[in-house]
GROMACS .gro file of C-alpha atoms in nm:
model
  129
    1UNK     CA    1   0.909   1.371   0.792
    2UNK     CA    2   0.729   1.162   0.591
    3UNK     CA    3   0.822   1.111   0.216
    4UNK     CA    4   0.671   0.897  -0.079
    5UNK     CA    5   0.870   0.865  -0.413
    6UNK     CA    6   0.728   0.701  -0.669
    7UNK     CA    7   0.947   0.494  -0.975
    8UNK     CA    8   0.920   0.239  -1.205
    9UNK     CA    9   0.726   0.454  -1.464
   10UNK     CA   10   0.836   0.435  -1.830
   11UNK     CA   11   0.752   0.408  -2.213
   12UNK     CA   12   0.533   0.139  -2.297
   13UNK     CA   13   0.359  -0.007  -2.591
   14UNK     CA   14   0.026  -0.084  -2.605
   15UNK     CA   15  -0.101  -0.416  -2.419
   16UNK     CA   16   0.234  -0.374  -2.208
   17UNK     CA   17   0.357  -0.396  -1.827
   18UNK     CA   18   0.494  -0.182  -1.526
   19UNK     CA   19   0.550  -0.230  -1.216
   20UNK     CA   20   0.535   0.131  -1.031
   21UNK     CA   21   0.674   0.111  -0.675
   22UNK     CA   22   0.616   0.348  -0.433
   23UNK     CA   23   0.896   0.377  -0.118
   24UNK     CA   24   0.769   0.512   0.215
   25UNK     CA   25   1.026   0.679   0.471
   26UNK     CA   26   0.998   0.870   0.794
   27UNK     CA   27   0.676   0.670   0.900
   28UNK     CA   28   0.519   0.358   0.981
   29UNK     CA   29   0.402   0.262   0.676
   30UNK     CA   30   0.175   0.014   0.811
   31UNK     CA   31  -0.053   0.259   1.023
   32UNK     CA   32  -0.182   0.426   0.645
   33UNK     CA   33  -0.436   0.377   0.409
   34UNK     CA   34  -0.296   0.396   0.092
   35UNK     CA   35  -0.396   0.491  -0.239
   36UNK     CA   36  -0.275   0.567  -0.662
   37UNK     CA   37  -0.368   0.823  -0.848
   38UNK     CA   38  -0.299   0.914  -1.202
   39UNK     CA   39  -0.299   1.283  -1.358
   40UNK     CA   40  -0.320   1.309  -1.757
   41UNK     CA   41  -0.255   1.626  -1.925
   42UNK     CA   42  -0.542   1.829  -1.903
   43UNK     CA   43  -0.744   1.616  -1.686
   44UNK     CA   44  -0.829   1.623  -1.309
   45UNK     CA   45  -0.636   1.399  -1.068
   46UNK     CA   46  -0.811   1.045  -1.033
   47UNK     CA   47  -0.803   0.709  -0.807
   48UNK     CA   48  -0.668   0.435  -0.961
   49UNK     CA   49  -0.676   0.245  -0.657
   50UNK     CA   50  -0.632   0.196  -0.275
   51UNK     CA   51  -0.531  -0.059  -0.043
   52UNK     CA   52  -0.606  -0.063   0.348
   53UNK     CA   53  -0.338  -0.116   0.608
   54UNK     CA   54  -0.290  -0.525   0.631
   55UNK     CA   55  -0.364  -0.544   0.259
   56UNK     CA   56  -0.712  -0.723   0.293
   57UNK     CA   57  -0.932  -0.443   0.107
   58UNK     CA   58  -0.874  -0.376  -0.198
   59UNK     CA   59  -1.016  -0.102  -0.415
   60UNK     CA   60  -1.052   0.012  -0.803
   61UNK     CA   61  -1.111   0.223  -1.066
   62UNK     CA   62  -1.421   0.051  -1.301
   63UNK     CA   63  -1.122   0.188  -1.585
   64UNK     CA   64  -0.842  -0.058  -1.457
   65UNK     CA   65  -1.015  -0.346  -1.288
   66UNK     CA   66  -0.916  -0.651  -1.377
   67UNK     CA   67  -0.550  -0.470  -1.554
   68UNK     CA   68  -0.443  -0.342  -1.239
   69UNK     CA   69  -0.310  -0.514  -0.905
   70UNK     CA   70  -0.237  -0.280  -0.611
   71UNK     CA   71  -0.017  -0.460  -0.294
   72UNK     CA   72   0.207  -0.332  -0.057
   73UNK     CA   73   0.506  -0.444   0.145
   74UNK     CA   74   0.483  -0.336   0.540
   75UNK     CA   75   0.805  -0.492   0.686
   76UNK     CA   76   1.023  -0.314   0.320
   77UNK     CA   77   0.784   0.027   0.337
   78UNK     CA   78   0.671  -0.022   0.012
   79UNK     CA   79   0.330   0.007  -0.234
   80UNK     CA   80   0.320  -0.128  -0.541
   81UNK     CA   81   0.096  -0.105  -0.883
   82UNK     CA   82   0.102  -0.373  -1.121
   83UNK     CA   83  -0.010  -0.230  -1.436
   84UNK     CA   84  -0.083  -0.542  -1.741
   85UNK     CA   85  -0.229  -0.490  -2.022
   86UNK     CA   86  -0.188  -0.116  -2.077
   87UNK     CA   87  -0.356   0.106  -2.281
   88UNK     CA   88  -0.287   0.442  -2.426
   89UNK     CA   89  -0.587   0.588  -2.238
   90UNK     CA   90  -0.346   0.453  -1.891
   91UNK     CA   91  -0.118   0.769  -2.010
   92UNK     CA   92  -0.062   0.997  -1.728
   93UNK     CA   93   0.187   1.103  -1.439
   94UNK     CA   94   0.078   0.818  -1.177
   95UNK     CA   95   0.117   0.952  -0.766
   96UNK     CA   96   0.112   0.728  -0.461
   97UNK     CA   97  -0.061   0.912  -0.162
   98UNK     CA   98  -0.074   0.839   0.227
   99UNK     CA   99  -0.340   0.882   0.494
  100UNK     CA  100  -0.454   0.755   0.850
  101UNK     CA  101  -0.741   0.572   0.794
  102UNK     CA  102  -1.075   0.721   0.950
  103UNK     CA  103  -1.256   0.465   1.170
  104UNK     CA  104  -1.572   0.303   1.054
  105UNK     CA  105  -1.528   0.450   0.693
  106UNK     CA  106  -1.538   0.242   0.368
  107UNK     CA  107  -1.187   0.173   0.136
  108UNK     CA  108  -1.401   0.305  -0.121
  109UNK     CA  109  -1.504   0.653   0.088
  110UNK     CA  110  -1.130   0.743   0.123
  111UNK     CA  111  -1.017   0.642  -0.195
  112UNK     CA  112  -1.029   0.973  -0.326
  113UNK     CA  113  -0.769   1.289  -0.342
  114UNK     CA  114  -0.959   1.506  -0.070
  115UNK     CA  115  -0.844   1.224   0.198
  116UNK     CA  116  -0.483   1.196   0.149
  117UNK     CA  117  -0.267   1.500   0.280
  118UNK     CA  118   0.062   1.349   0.167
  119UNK     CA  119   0.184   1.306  -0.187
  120UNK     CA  120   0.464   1.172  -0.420
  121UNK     CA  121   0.601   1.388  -0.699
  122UNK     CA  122   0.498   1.129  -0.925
  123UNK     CA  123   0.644   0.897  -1.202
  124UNK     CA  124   0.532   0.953  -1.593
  125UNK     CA  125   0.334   0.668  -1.754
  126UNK     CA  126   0.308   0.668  -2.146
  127UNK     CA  127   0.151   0.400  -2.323
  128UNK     CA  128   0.247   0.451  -2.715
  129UNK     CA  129   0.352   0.238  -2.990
   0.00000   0.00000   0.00000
């Protein structure tokens, strides 16, 4: 069965770091397209980012480029998200999601919630000073 479950989330102040992990069990890890997504109270679910299967595409939100470094670990079964630089506006319940990637299609053309069909339950993210 596969599982996700998401840690590493926290209290943070402004201009901060985390490091949310994300640990994969009861599949290959390395046949999925990957992606975050954050949730903030009141809001709709929304990418954050996504990485392919070797780790050689890369993609963003325009809100965390350049803050935010996505990677993943095939041989441990783990995702990461490097968060710097946080902001309060970064506040939200952060989920790591898992798909099979569809042939021919763009990091960028999955990299939203209608392609993944399995979830974390998410770790909480405040930034707050």
């Amino acid at each position: 069965q596969l599982q996700l479950v998401e840690s590493g989330g926290g209290l943070v102040q402004p201009g901060g770091s985390l490091r949310l992990s994300c640990a994969a069990s009861g599949f290959t890890l390395d046949d999925y397209f990957i992606g975050w997504f954050r949730q903030a109270p009141g809001k709709e679910r929304e990418g954050v980012s996504c990485i392919s299967r070797s780790a050689s595409i890369t993609n963003y939100a325009d809100s965390v480029k350049g803050r935010f470094t996505v990677s993943r670990d095939n041989a441990k079964n783990m995702v990461y998200l490097q968060m710097n630089s946080l902001k309060p506006e970064d506040t939200a319940v952060y989920y790591c999601a898992a798909e099979r990637p569809r042939l021919f299609a763009t990091v960028q053309a999955m990299c939203v919630t209608s392609f993944f069909g399995s979830w974390g339950q998410g770790t909480q993210v405040t930034v707050s000073s």
